Amino acid sequence: GLTIVILYYVWQLNPHIIDAVHKLSKDHAGSKNNNSAISTGIVAGVCILLLVPTVSAHAIHFTEEGEGFDAPKRFLIDVDDNYLWVEFMIWPPKASAETQVVVYAHDNETDQIDEVWTELIYPTDRGDITMVGDLANPGGYQLWQGGVLFPFAGNQTLQIWTDVNNTQSFTEIPIIVDSPTMLPVWLAWLVGLLWPTLIIAYWWRVSKRID
């Protein structure tokens, strides 16, 4: 991560830093105490920089695309150090169509999450509008599911909210929503199934005439 990169460059620059310190000590032999204080401050600053976490507790850590019957897109996020998978049943989402979203706890998650919901943020001429979406929790497991309706195409932000021991937090997922489909989903499925069926029926009829 970022810490390893910083350590690498500090290691590469270490000989030059030592030479510079030796030169300063020779040129300013009379100000030994001041140099010691400055050196101590530099070392402390570097240590603090290296110890500061480079990963936020509200971040997207991993994304992947599904195959076959898997969800086409899912994100591994953490909401205040609670790790969750967020799966989208349609990706990218389509405008003016509801997209099913499934949220469930990571295998290594031990905290009991009381509630999960979504908040969709999108800009308008009068400012940002927030649409709150409820997610059902069937079976009492650490799994929630529900639909999110994206009102238009373009950049939008979906916030995944959690409630753990009366502490509410969220993590944002930026989403670029596609334009609406030309046909409704059910009609597209119907056309997709009828087209090959009609072709097979046509050639079956032709073969019967030839016979």
CSV table of N, CA and C in Angstrom, one decimal, residues 110-184:
chain,number,residue,atom,x,y,z
A,110,THR,N,-18.1,-9.9,12.5
A,110,THR,CA,-18.6,-10.5,13.8
A,110,THR,C,-19.6,-9.5,14.4
A,111,ASP,N,-19.6,-8.3,14.1
A,111,ASP,CA,-20.6,-7.3,14.7
A,111,ASP,C,-22.0,-7.6,14.2
A,112,GLN,N,-22.9,-7.5,15.1
A,112,GLN,CA,-24.4,-7.7,14.7
A,112,GLN,C,-24.9,-6.4,14.2
A,113,ILE,N,-25.3,-6.3,12.9
A,113,ILE,CA,-25.8,-5.1,12.3
A,113,ILE,C,-27.3,-5.1,12.5
A,114,ASP,N,-27.9,-4.1,13.1
A,114,ASP,CA,-29.3,-4.0,13.4
A,114,ASP,C,-30.1,-3.7,12.2
A,115,GLU,N,-29.7,-2.8,11.3
A,115,GLU,CA,-30.5,-2.4,10.2
A,115,GLU,C,-29.6,-1.8,9.1
A,116,VAL,N,-30.1,-2.0,7.9
A,116,VAL,CA,-29.4,-1.5,6.7
A,116,VAL,C,-30.4,-0.9,5.8
A,117,TRP,N,-30.1,0.3,5.2
A,117,TRP,CA,-31.0,0.9,4.3
A,117,TRP,C,-30.1,1.7,3.3
A,118,THR,N,-30.8,2.2,2.2
A,118,THR,CA,-30.1,3.0,1.2
A,118,THR,C,-30.6,4.4,1.1
A,119,GLU,N,-29.7,5.3,0.7
A,119,GLU,CA,-30.2,6.7,0.4
A,119,GLU,C,-29.5,7.1,-0.9
A,120,LEU,N,-30.4,7.4,-1.9
A,120,LEU,CA,-29.9,7.8,-3.2
A,120,LEU,C,-29.8,9.3,-3.3
A,121,ILE,N,-28.7,9.8,-3.6
A,121,ILE,CA,-28.4,11.3,-3.7
A,121,ILE,C,-28.3,11.7,-5.1
A,122,TYR,N,-29.1,12.6,-5.6
A,122,TYR,CA,-28.9,13.1,-7.0
A,122,TYR,C,-29.2,14.6,-7.0
A,123,PRO,N,-28.5,15.3,-7.9
A,123,PRO,CA,-28.6,16.8,-7.9
A,123,PRO,C,-29.8,17.2,-8.8
A,124,THR,N,-30.3,18.4,-8.4
A,124,THR,CA,-31.4,19.0,-9.1
A,124,THR,C,-31.1,20.5,-9.1
A,125,ASP,N,-31.9,21.3,-9.9
A,125,ASP,CA,-31.7,22.7,-9.9
A,125,ASP,C,-31.9,23.4,-8.5
A,126,ARG,N,-32.6,22.7,-7.7
A,126,ARG,CA,-32.9,23.3,-6.4
A,126,ARG,C,-32.0,22.7,-5.3
A,127,GLY,N,-31.0,21.9,-5.7
A,127,GLY,CA,-30.1,21.3,-4.7
A,127,GLY,C,-30.2,19.8,-4.8
A,128,ASP,N,-29.5,19.1,-3.9
A,128,ASP,CA,-29.5,17.7,-3.9
A,128,ASP,C,-30.8,17.2,-3.2
A,129,ILE,N,-31.2,16.1,-3.8
A,129,ILE,CA,-32.4,15.4,-3.3
A,129,ILE,C,-32.0,14.0,-2.8
A,130,THR,N,-32.5,13.6,-1.6
A,130,THR,CA,-32.2,12.3,-1.1
A,130,THR,C,-33.5,11.4,-1.1
A,131,MET,N,-33.3,10.2,-1.7
A,131,MET,CA,-34.4,9.2,-1.7
A,131,MET,C,-34.0,8.1,-0.8
A,132,VAL,N,-34.8,7.9,0.3
A,132,VAL,CA,-34.5,6.8,1.2
A,132,VAL,C,-35.2,5.5,0.8
A,133,GLY,N,-34.4,4.4,0.8
A,133,GLY,CA,-35.0,3.1,0.4
A,133,GLY,C,-34.8,2.1,1.5
A,134,ASP,N,-35.9,1.5,1.8
A,134,ASP,CA,-35.9,0.4,2.8
A,134,ASP,C,-35.5,-0.9,2.2
A,135,LEU,N,-34.7,-1.6,3.0
A,135,LEU,CA,-34.2,-3.0,2.6
A,135,LEU,C,-34.8,-4.0,3.6
A,136,ALA,N,-35.4,-5.0,3.0
A,136,ALA,CA,-36.0,-6.1,3.9
A,136,ALA,C,-34.9,-7.0,4.4
A,137,ASN,N,-35.2,-7.6,5.6
A,137,ASN,CA,-34.3,-8.5,6.2
A,137,ASN,C,-35.0,-9.9,6.4
A,138,PRO,N,-35.1,-10.6,5.3
A,138,PRO,CA,-35.8,-11.9,5.5
A,138,PRO,C,-35.0,-13.0,6.2
A,139,GLY,N,-35.7,-13.7,7.1
A,139,GLY,CA,-35.1,-14.8,7.8
A,139,GLY,C,-34.2,-14.4,9.0
A,140,GLY,N,-34.1,-13.1,9.2
A,140,GLY,CA,-33.3,-12.7,10.4
A,140,GLY,C,-31.8,-12.9,10.2
A,141,TYR,N,-31.3,-13.2,9.0
A,141,TYR,CA,-29.9,-13.3,8.8
A,141,TYR,C,-29.3,-11.9,8.5
A,142,GLN,N,-28.0,-11.9,8.5
A,142,GLN,CA,-27.3,-10.6,8.2
A,142,GLN,C,-27.3,-10.4,6.7
A,143,LEU,N,-28.5,-10.2,6.1
A,143,LEU,CA,-28.7,-10.0,4.7
A,143,LEU,C,-30.0,-9.2,4.5
A,144,TRP,N,-29.8,-8.2,3.6
A,144,TRP,CA,-30.9,-7.2,3.3
A,144,TRP,C,-31.1,-7.1,1.8
A,145,GLN,N,-32.3,-6.9,1.4
A,145,GLN,CA,-32.5,-6.8,-0.1
A,145,GLN,C,-33.7,-5.9,-0.3
A,146,GLY,N,-33.6,-5.2,-1.5
A,146,GLY,CA,-34.7,-4.3,-1.8
A,146,GLY,C,-34.4,-3.7,-3.2
A,147,GLY,N,-35.3,-2.8,-3.6
A,147,GLY,CA,-35.1,-2.2,-4.9
A,147,GLY,C,-34.7,-0.7,-4.8
A,148,VAL,N,-33.9,-0.2,-5.7
A,148,VAL,CA,-33.5,1.2,-5.8
A,148,VAL,C,-34.0,1.7,-7.2
A,149,LEU,N,-34.7,2.8,-7.2
A,149,LEU,CA,-35.2,3.4,-8.5
A,149,LEU,C,-34.4,4.6,-8.8
A,150,PHE,N,-33.6,4.5,-9.9
A,150,PHE,CA,-32.8,5.6,-10.3
A,150,PHE,C,-33.6,6.5,-11.2
A,151,PRO,N,-33.8,7.7,-10.9
A,151,PRO,CA,-34.8,8.6,-11.7
A,151,PRO,C,-34.3,9.0,-13.0
A,152,PHE,N,-33.0,9.1,-13.2
A,152,PHE,CA,-32.5,9.5,-14.5
A,152,PHE,C,-31.1,9.0,-14.8
A,153,ALA,N,-30.6,9.2,-16.0
A,153,ALA,CA,-29.3,8.7,-16.3
A,153,ALA,C,-28.2,9.7,-15.9
A,154,GLY,N,-27.0,9.2,-15.7
A,154,GLY,CA,-25.9,10.1,-15.3
A,154,GLY,C,-25.3,9.7,-13.9
A,155,ASN,N,-24.5,10.7,-13.4
A,155,ASN,CA,-23.8,10.4,-12.1
A,155,ASN,C,-24.8,10.5,-10.9
A,156,GLN,N,-24.8,9.5,-10.1
A,156,GLN,CA,-25.6,9.5,-8.9
A,156,GLN,C,-24.8,8.8,-7.8
A,157,THR,N,-25.2,9.1,-6.6
A,157,THR,CA,-24.5,8.5,-5.4
A,157,THR,C,-25.4,7.7,-4.6
A,158,LEU,N,-25.1,6.4,-4.3
A,158,LEU,CA,-25.9,5.6,-3.5
A,158,LEU,C,-25.2,5.4,-2.2
A,159,GLN,N,-25.8,5.8,-1.1
A,159,GLN,CA,-25.3,5.6,0.3
A,159,GLN,C,-25.8,4.4,0.9
A,160,ILE,N,-24.9,3.5,1.4
A,160,ILE,CA,-25.3,2.3,2.2
A,160,ILE,C,-25.2,2.7,3.7
A,161,TRP,N,-26.4,2.7,4.3
A,161,TRP,CA,-26.4,3.1,5.8
A,161,TRP,C,-26.5,1.8,6.6
A,162,THR,N,-25.9,1.9,7.8
A,162,THR,CA,-26.0,0.8,8.8
A,162,THR,C,-26.3,1.4,10.2
A,163,ASP,N,-27.0,0.6,11.0
A,163,ASP,CA,-27.3,1.0,12.3
A,163,ASP,C,-26.7,-0.2,13.2
A,164,VAL,N,-25.7,0.1,14.0
A,164,VAL,CA,-25.1,-0.9,14.9
A,164,VAL,C,-25.0,-0.3,16.3
A,165,ASN,N,-25.8,-0.9,17.2
A,165,ASN,CA,-25.8,-0.4,18.6
A,165,ASN,C,-26.2,1.1,18.6
A,166,ASN,N,-27.2,1.5,17.8
A,166,ASN,CA,-27.7,2.9,17.8
A,166,ASN,C,-26.7,3.8,17.2
A,167,THR,N,-25.7,3.3,16.5
A,167,THR,CA,-24.7,4.2,15.8
A,167,THR,C,-24.9,4.1,14.3
A,168,GLN,N,-25.2,5.2,13.7
A,168,GLN,CA,-25.6,5.2,12.3
A,168,GLN,C,-24.4,5.7,11.5
A,169,SER,N,-24.0,5.0,10.4
A,169,SER,CA,-22.9,5.4,9.5
A,169,SER,C,-23.2,5.0,8.1
A,170,PHE,N,-22.5,5.5,7.2
A,170,PHE,CA,-22.8,5.2,5.8
A,170,PHE,C,-21.5,5.2,5.0
A,171,THR,N,-21.5,4.5,3.8
A,171,THR,CA,-20.4,4.6,2.8
A,171,THR,C,-21.1,4.8,1.5
A,172,GLU,N,-20.4,5.7,0.6
A,172,GLU,CA,-21.0,6.1,-0.6
A,172,GLU,C,-20.4,5.2,-1.8
A,173,ILE,N,-21.3,4.9,-2.7
A,173,ILE,CA,-20.9,4.2,-3.9
A,173,ILE,C,-21.3,5.1,-5.1
A,174,PRO,N,-20.3,5.6,-5.8
A,174,PRO,CA,-20.7,6.4,-7.0
A,174,PRO,C,-21.1,5.5,-8.2
A,175,ILE,N,-22.2,5.9,-8.8
A,175,ILE,CA,-22.8,5.1,-9.9
A,175,ILE,C,-23.1,6.0,-11.1
A,176,ILE,N,-22.8,5.5,-12.3
A,176,ILE,CA,-23.1,6.1,-13.5
A,176,ILE,C,-24.3,5.3,-14.1
A,177,VAL,N,-25.5,5.9,-14.1
A,177,VAL,CA,-26.7,5.2,-14.5
A,177,VAL,C,-26.9,5.3,-16.0
A,178,ASP,N,-27.2,4.2,-16.7
A,178,ASP,CA,-27.4,4.2,-18.1
A,178,ASP,C,-28.8,4.8,-18.4
A,179,SER,N,-28.9,5.1,-19.7
A,179,SER,CA,-30.2,5.6,-20.2
A,179,SER,C,-31.3,4.4,-20.2
A,180,PRO,N,-32.5,4.8,-20.1
A,180,PRO,CA,-33.6,3.7,-20.0
A,180,PRO,C,-33.6,2.8,-21.2
A,181,THR,N,-34.0,1.6,-21.0
A,181,THR,CA,-34.0,0.7,-22.2
A,181,THR,C,-35.2,1.0,-23.1
A,182,MET,N,-35.1,0.7,-24.3
A,182,MET,CA,-36.1,0.9,-25.3
A,182,MET,C,-37.4,0.1,-25.0
A,183,LEU,N,-37.2,-1.1,-24.5
A,183,LEU,CA,-38.3,-2.0,-24.2
A,183,LEU,C,-38.4,-2.3,-22.7
A,184,PRO,N,-39.6,-2.5,-22.2
A,184,PRO,CA,-39.6,-3.0,-20.8
A,184,PRO,C,-38.9,-4.3,-20.6
